[in-house]
C-alpha atoms as one frame of an Amber mdcrd trajectory, in Angstrom:
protein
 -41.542 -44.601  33.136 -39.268 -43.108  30.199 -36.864 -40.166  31.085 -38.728
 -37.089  30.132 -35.976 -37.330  26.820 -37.826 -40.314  25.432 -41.389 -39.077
  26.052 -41.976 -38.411  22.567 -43.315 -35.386  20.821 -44.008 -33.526  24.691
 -43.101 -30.609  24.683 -41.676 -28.259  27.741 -42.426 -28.560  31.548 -45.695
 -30.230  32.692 -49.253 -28.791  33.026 -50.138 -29.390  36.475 -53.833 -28.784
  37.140 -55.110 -28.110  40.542 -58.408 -28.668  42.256 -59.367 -26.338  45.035
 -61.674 -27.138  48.061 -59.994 -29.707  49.963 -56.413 -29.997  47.575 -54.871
 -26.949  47.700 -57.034 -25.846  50.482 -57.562 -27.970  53.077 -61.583 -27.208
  53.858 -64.502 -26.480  51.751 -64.435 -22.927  50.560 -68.111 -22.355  50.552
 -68.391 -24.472  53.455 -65.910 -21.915  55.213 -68.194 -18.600  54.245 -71.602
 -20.264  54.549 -70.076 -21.246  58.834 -67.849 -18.692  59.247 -70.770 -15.826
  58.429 -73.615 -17.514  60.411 -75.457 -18.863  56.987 -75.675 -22.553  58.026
 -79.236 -22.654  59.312 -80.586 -20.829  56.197 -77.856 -23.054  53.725 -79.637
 -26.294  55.365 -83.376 -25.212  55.371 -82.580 -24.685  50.952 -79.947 -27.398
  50.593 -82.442 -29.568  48.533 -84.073 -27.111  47.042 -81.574 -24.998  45.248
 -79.014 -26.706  42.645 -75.315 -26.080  44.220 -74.075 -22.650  42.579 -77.938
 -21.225  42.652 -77.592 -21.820  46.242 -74.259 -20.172  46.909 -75.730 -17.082
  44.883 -78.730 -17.281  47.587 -76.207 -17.218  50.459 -74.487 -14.183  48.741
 -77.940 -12.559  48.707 -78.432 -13.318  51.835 -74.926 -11.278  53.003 -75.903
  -8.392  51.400 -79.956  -8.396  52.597 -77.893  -8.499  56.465 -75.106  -5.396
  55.572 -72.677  -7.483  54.383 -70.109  -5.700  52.046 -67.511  -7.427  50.051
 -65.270  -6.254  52.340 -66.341  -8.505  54.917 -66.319 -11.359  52.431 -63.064
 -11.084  51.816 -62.442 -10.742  55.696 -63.820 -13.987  56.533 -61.322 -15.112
  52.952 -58.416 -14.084  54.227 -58.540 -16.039  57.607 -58.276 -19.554  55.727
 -55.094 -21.078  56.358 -53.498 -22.925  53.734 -51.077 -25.710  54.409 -47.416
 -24.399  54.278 -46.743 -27.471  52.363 -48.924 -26.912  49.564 -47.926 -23.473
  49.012 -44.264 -24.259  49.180 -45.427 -26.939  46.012 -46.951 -24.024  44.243
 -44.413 -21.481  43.937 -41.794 -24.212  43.519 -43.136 -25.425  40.766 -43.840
 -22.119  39.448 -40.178 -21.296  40.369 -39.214 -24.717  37.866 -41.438 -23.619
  34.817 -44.212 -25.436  34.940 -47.898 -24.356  34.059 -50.290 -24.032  37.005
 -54.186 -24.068  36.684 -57.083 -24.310  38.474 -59.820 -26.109  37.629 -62.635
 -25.992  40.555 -66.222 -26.141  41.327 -65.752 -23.626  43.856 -66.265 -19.804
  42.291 -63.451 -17.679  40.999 -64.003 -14.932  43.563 -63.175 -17.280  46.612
 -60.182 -18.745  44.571 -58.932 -15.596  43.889 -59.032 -13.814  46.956 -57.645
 -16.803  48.940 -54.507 -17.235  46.469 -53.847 -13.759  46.562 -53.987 -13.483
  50.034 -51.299 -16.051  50.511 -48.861 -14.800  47.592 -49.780 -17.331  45.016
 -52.224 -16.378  42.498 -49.752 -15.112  39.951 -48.051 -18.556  40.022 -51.218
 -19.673  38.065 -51.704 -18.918  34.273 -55.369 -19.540  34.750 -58.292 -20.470
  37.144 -61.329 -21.980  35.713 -64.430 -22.227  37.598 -67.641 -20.979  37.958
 -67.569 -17.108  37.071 -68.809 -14.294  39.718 -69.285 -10.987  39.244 -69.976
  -7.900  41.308 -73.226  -6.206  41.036 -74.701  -2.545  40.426 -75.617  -2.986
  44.503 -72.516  -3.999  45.625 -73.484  -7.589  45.954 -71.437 -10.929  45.051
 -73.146 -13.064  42.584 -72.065 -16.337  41.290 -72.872 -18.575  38.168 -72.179
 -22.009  36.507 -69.546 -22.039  34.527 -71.631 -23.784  32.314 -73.966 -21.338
  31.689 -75.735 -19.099  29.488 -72.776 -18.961  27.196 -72.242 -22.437  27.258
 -75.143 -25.384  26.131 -75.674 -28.021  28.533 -72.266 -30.669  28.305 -74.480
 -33.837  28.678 -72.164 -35.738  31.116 -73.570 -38.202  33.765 -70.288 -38.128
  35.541 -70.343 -34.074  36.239 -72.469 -31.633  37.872 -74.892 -29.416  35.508
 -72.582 -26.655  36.137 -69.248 -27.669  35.661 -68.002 -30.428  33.376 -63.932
 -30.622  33.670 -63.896 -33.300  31.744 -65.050 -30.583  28.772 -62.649 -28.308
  30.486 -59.612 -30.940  29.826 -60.649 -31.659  26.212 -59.965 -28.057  25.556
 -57.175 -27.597  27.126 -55.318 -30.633  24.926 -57.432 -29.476  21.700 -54.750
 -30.275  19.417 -56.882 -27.583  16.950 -56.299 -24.438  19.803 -53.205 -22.170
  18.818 -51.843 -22.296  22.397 -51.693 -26.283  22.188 -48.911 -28.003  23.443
 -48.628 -31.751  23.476 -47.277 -31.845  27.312 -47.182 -34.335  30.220 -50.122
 -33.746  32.416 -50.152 -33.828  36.319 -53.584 -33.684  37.729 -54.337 -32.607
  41.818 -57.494 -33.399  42.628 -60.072 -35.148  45.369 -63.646 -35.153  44.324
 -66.096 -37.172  42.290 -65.711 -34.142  39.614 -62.311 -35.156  39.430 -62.977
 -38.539  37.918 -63.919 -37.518  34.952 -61.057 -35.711  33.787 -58.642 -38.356
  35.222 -60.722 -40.769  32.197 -59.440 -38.171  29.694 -55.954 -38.837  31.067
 -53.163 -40.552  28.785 -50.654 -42.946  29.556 -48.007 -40.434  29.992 -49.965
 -38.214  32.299 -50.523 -38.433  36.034 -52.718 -38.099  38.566 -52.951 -37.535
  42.297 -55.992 -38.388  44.459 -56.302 -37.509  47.816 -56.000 -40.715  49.615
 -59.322 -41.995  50.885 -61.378 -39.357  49.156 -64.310 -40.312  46.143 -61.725
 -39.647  43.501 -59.474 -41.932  45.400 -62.178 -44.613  45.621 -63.739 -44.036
  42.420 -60.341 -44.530  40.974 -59.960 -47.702  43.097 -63.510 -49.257  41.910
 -63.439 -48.517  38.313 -64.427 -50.514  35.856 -62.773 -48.285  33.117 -59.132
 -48.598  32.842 -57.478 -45.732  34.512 -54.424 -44.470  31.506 -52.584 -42.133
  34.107 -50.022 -43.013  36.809 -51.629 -42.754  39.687 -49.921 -41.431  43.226
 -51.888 -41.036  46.114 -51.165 -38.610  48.800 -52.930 -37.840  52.420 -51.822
 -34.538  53.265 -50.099 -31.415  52.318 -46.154 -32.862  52.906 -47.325 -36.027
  51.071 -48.567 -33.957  48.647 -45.363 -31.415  48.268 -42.800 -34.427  48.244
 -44.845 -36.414  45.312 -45.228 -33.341  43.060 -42.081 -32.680  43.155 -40.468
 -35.803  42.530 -43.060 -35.922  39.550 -41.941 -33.032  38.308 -38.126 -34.005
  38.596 -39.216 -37.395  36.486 -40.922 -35.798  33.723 -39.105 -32.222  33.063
 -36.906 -32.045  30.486 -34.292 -30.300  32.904 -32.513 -32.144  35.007 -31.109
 -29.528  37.730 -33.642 -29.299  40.638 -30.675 -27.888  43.653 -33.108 -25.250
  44.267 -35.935 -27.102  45.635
């Protein structure tokens, strides 16, 4: 690849985007609540009954029919442990410049709580996920991002809630007044990942957890992937790559603090 010099017309320090559940934290977040506050024999008896986020709003309902304040949901958020490695990434990049968002099918609530809790949310100029709010009652509820504000975004590759493919075209709408034309590292592990590594462009990259469907959809496709890709299996792996990304493509050339 070109020296970040001779990348033409990109401008400043990468956009690194983040996925959530099972990237920058190692488990499931809803997963984690739904076990972790006795929901999974109710979350199994609805699983195929209730579309994803619908069903997470249930479980919340369910917390707050039982006592449950937000309190304790933040409790049981604050005992995930995130990998030292991964938040070591985070705030070095930060530290460099670069711009950090998340883009997640998880709920902003969860994301939130858990990156504050470990010193990290303000490292992040934005989280985009499904929206939650906190009602008149006192109880969590959680919608698609794609929802009432938002028409359907027709994409066979994405949940009905959350396209980030969409989410990608705007953010590198060349029309938006915050545009910058800038070299794009994308974190990710799921199937919803795949679609926004197609929107990738040659000068961009991408990082699949090894072995997971964004891995393996990666690995089977029949479109032509644009992006570098670099695979990683764990949170070192993970730390080591970004970084030397990030030393490849930034315009600066110091990195002694890392």
């Amino acid at each position: 690849m070109a020296p970040a010099s001779q990348l033409s017309g990109l401008i400043g320090e990468p956009l690194i985007i983040w996925d959530f559940d099972r990237t920058i934290m190692d488990d499931d977040s809803d997963r984690w609540v739904v076990v972790e506050m006795g929901l999974t024999q109710l979350f199994n008896q609805l699983r195929q009954t209730l579309p994803w986020n619908s069903l997470m709003d249930r479980m919340m309902e369910e917390l707050h029919s039982q006592g449950k304040t937000i309190e304790d949901i933040t409790n049981c958020l604050n005992r995930v442990v995130l990998n030292p490695h991964i938040v070591s990434a985070i705030k070095a990049a930060h530290a460099h410049g670069c711009d950090l968002k998340v883009l997640s099918d998880a709920n902003q609530f969860f994301i939130e709580t858990i990156l504050k809790n470990h010193g990290v949310y303000d490292c992040f100029s934005g989280i985009i996920t499904n929206p939650t709010s906190v009602d008149e009652e006192g109880r969590l509820r959680i919608f698609p991002y794609h929802g009432s504000a938002l028409p359907p975004h027709g994409c066979d590759l994405c949940p009905p809630n959350l396209c980030k493919g969409f989410v990608l075209n705007k953010i590198q709408d060349p029309t938006s007044p915050d545009f910058k034309k800038r070299v794009i590292i994308y974190i990710g592990d799921g199937g919803g990942d795949f679609c926004p590594t197609l929107k990738l462009g040659g000068e961009d990259h991408v990082m699949p957890r090894k072995d997971f469907p964004l891995h393996r959809l990666i690995l089977k496709s029949s479109t032509p992937i644009k992006p570098k890709v670099h695979e990683w299996s764990d949170g070192e792996e993970l730390s080591k790559t970004l970084i030397r990304l990030i030393d490849l493509v930034s315009p600066k050339v110091e990195t002694t603090d890392w």
